[in-house]
PDB file of C-alpha atoms in Angstrom:
ATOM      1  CA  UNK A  23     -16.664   8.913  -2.851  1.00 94.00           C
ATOM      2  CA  UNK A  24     -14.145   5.851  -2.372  1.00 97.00           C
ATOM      3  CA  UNK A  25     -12.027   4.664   0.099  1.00 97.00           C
ATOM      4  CA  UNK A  26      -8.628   3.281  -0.588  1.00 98.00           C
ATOM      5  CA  UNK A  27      -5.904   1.437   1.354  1.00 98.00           C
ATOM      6  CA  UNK A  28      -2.413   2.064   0.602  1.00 98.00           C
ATOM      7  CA  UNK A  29       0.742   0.846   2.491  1.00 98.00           C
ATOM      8  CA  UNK A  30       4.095   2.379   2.383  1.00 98.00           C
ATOM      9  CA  UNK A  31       6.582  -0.289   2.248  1.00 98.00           C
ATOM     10  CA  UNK A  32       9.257  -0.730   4.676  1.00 98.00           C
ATOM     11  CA  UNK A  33      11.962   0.117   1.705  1.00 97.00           C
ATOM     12  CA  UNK A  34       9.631   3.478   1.491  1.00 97.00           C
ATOM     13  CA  UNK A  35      10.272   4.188   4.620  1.00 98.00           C
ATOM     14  CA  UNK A  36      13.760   3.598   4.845  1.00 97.00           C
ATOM     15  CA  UNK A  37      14.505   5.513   2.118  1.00 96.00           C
ATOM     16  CA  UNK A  38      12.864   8.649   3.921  1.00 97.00           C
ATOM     17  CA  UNK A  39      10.364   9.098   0.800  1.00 98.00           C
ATOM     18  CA  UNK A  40       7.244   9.172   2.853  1.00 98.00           C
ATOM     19  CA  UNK A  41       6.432  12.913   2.393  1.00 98.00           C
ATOM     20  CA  UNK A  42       6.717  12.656  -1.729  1.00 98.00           C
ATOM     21  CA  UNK A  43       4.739   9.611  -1.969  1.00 98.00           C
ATOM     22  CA  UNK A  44       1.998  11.654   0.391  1.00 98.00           C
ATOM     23  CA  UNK A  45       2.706  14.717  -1.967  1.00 98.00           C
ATOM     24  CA  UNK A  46       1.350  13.059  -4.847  1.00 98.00           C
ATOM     25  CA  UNK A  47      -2.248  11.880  -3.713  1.00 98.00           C
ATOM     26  CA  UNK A  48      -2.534  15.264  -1.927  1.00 98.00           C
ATOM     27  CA  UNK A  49      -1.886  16.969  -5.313  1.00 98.00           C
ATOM     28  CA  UNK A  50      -3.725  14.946  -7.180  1.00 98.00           C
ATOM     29  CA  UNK A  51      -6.852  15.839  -4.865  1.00 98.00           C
ATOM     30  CA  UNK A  52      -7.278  13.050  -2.917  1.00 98.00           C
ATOM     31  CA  UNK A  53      -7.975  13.522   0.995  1.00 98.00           C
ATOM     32  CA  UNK A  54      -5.861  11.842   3.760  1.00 98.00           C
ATOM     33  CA  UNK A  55      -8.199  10.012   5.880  1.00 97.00           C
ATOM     34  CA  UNK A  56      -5.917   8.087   8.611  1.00 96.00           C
ATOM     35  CA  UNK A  57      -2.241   7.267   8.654  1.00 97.00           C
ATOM     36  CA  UNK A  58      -0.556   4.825  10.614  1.00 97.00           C
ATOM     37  CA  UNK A  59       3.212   3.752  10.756  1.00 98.00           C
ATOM     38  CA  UNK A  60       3.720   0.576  12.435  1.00 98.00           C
ATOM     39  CA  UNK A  61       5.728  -2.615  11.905  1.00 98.00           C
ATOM     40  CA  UNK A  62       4.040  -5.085  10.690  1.00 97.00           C
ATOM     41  CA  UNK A  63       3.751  -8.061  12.201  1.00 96.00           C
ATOM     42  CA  UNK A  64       4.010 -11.892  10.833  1.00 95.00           C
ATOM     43  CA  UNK A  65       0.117 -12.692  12.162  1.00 96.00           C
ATOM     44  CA  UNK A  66      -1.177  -9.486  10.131  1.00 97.00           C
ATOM     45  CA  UNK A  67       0.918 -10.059   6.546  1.00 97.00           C
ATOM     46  CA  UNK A  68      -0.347 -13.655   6.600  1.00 96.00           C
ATOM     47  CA  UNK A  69      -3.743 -12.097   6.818  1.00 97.00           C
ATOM     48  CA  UNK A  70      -3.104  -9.624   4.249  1.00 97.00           C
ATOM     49  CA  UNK A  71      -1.133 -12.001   1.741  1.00 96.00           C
ATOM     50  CA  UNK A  72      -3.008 -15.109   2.785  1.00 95.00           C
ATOM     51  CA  UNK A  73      -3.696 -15.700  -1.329  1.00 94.00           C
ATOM     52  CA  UNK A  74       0.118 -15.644  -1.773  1.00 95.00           C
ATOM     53  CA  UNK A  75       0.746 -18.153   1.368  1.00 95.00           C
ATOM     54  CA  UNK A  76       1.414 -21.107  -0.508  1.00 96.00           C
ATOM     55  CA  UNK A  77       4.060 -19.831  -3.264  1.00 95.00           C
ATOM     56  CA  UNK A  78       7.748 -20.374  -2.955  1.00 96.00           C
ATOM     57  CA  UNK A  79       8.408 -16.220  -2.015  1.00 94.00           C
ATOM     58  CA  UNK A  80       6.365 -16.228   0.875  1.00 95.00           C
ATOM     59  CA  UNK A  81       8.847 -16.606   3.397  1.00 96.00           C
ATOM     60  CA  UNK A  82      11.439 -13.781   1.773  1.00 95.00           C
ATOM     61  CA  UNK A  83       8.057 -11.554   1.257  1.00 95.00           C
ATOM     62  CA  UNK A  84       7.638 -12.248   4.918  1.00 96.00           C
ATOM     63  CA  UNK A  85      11.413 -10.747   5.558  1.00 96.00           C
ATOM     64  CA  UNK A  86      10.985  -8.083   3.575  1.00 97.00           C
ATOM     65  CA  UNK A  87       7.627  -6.809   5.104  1.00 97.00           C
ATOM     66  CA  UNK A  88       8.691  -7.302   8.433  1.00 98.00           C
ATOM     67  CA  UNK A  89      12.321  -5.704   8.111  1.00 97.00           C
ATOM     68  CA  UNK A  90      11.217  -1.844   9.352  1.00 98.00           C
ATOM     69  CA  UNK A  91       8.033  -0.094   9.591  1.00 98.00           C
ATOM     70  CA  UNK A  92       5.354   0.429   7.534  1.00 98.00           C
ATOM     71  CA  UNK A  93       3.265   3.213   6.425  1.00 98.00           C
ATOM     72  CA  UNK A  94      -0.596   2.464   6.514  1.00 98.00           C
ATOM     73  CA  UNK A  95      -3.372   5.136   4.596  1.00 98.00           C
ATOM     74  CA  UNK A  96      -6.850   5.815   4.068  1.00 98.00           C
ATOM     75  CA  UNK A  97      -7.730   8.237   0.783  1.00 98.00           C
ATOM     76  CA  UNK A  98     -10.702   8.708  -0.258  1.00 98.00           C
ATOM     77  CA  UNK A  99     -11.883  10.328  -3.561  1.00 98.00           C
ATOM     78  CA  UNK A 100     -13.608   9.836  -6.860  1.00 97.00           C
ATOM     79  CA  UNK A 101     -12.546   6.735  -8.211  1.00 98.00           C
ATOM     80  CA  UNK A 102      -9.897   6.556  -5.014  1.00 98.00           C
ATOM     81  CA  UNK A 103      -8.826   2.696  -6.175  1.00 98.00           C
ATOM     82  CA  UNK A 104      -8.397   2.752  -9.736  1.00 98.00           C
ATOM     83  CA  UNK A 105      -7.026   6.595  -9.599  1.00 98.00           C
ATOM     84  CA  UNK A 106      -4.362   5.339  -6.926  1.00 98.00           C
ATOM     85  CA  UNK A 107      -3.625   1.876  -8.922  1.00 98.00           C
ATOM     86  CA  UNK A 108      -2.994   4.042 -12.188  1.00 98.00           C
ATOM     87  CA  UNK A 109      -0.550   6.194  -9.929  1.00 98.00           C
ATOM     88  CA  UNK A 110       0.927   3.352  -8.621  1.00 98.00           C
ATOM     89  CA  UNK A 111       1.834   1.828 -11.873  1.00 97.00           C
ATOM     90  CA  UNK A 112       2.547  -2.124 -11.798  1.00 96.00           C
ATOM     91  CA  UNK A 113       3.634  -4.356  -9.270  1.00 93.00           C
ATOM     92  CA  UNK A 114       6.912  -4.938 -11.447  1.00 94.00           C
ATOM     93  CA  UNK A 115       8.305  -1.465 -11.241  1.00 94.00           C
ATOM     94  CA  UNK A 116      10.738  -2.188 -14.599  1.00 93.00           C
ATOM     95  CA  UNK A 117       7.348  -1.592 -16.380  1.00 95.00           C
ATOM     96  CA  UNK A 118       6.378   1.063 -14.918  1.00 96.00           C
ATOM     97  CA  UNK A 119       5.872   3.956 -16.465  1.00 96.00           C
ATOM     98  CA  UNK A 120       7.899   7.668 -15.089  1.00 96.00           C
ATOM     99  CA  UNK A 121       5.490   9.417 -13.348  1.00 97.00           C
ATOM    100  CA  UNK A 122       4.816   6.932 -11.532  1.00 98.00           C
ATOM    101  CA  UNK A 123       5.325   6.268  -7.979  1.00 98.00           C
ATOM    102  CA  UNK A 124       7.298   2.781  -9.071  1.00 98.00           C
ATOM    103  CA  UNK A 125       8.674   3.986 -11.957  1.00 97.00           C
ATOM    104  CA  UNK A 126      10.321   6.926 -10.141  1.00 97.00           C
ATOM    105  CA  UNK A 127      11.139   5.212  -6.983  1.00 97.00           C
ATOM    106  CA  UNK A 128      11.307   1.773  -7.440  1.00 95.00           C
ATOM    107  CA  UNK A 129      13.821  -0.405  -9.001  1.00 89.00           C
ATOM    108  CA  UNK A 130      12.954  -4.426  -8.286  1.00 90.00           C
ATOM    109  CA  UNK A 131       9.785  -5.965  -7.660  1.00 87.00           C
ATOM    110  CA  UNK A 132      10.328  -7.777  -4.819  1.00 88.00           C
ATOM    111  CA  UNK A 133      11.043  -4.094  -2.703  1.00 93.00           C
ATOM    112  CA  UNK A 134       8.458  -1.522  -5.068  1.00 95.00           C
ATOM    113  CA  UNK A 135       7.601   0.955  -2.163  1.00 97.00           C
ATOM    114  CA  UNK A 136       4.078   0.568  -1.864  1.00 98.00           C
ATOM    115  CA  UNK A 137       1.197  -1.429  -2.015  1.00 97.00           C
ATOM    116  CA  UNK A 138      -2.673  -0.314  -3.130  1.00 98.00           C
ATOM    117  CA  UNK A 139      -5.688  -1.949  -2.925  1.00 98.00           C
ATOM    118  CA  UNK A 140      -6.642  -3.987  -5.799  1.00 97.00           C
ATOM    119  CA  UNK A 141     -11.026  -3.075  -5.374  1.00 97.00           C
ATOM    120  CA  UNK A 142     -13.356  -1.261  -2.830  1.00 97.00           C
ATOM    121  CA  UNK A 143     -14.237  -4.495  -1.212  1.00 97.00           C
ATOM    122  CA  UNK A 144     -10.525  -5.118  -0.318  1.00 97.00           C
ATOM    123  CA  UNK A 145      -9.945  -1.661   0.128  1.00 97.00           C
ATOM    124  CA  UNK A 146     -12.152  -1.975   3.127  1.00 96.00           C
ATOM    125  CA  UNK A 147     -10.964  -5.223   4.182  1.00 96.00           C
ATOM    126  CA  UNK A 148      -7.508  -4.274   4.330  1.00 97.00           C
ATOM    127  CA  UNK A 149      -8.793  -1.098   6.303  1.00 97.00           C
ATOM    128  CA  UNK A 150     -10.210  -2.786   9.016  1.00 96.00           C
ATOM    129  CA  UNK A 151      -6.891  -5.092   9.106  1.00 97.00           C
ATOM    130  CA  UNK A 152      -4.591  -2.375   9.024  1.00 97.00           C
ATOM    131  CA  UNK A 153      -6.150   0.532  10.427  1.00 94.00           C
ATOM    132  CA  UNK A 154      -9.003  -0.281  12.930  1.00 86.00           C
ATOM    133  CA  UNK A 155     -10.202   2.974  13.882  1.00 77.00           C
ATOM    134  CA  UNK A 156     -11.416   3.975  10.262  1.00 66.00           C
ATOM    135  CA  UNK A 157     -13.502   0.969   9.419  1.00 60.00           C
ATOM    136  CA  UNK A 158     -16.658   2.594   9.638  1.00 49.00           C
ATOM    137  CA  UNK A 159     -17.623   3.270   5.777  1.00 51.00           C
ATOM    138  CA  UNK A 160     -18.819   6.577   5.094  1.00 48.00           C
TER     139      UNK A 160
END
């Protein structure tokens, strides 16, 4: 079994779409592990984006992750990262496919409702960074 770390964007949130996006991974058989909604704070995104620090968005990705709360979750599963990526669909949701969590709820990539760890090793990195009660792998 896999862990996974997935982040409900503050646009997510606003939009009060929290208990679909949950819906999904629950249905698709993944098991909740830990959720946290917090607001993020500047020290913590620089962490967690610290390969994006030196491009030109930064500071507006900055804004946006710091403009409401934020949704943080542990799944695990078979596969948990690459089954959650595929439901993700990409980064830029006007490629993303319906079905989707982008494609159906997303409409710009600068504000595409969630994020999902790219690989297990990040997946527990961003765990630990996010959420530090469930670090300890199973």
């Amino acid at each position: 079994m896999e862990r996974t770390y997935l982040m409900i964007k503050p646009d997510g949130v606003q939009r009060g779409i929290i208990g679909l996006i949950i819906h999904r991974f629950e249905s698709r058989g993944l098991k909740l592990l830990g959720l946290k909604m917090m607001q993020a704070t500047e020290e913590i995104l620089a962490e967690h984006y610290a390969h994006l620090k030196d491009k030109s968005f930064f500071p507006s990705l900055l804004a946006y992750m710091t403009s409401g709360p934020v949704v943080g979750m542990v799944w695990e599963g078979s596969q948990a990262v690459s089954v959650c990526r595929t439901m993700l669909g990409p980064t830029n949701p006007c490629t993303a496919n319906p079905g989707t969590i982008r494609g159906d709820f997303a409409l710009i990539s600068s504000k595409n409702v969630i994020h999902g760890s790219d690989s297990v090793e990040n997946a527990e990195k961003e765990i630990q960074l996010w959420i530090p009660g469930k670090n300890a792998q199973k």
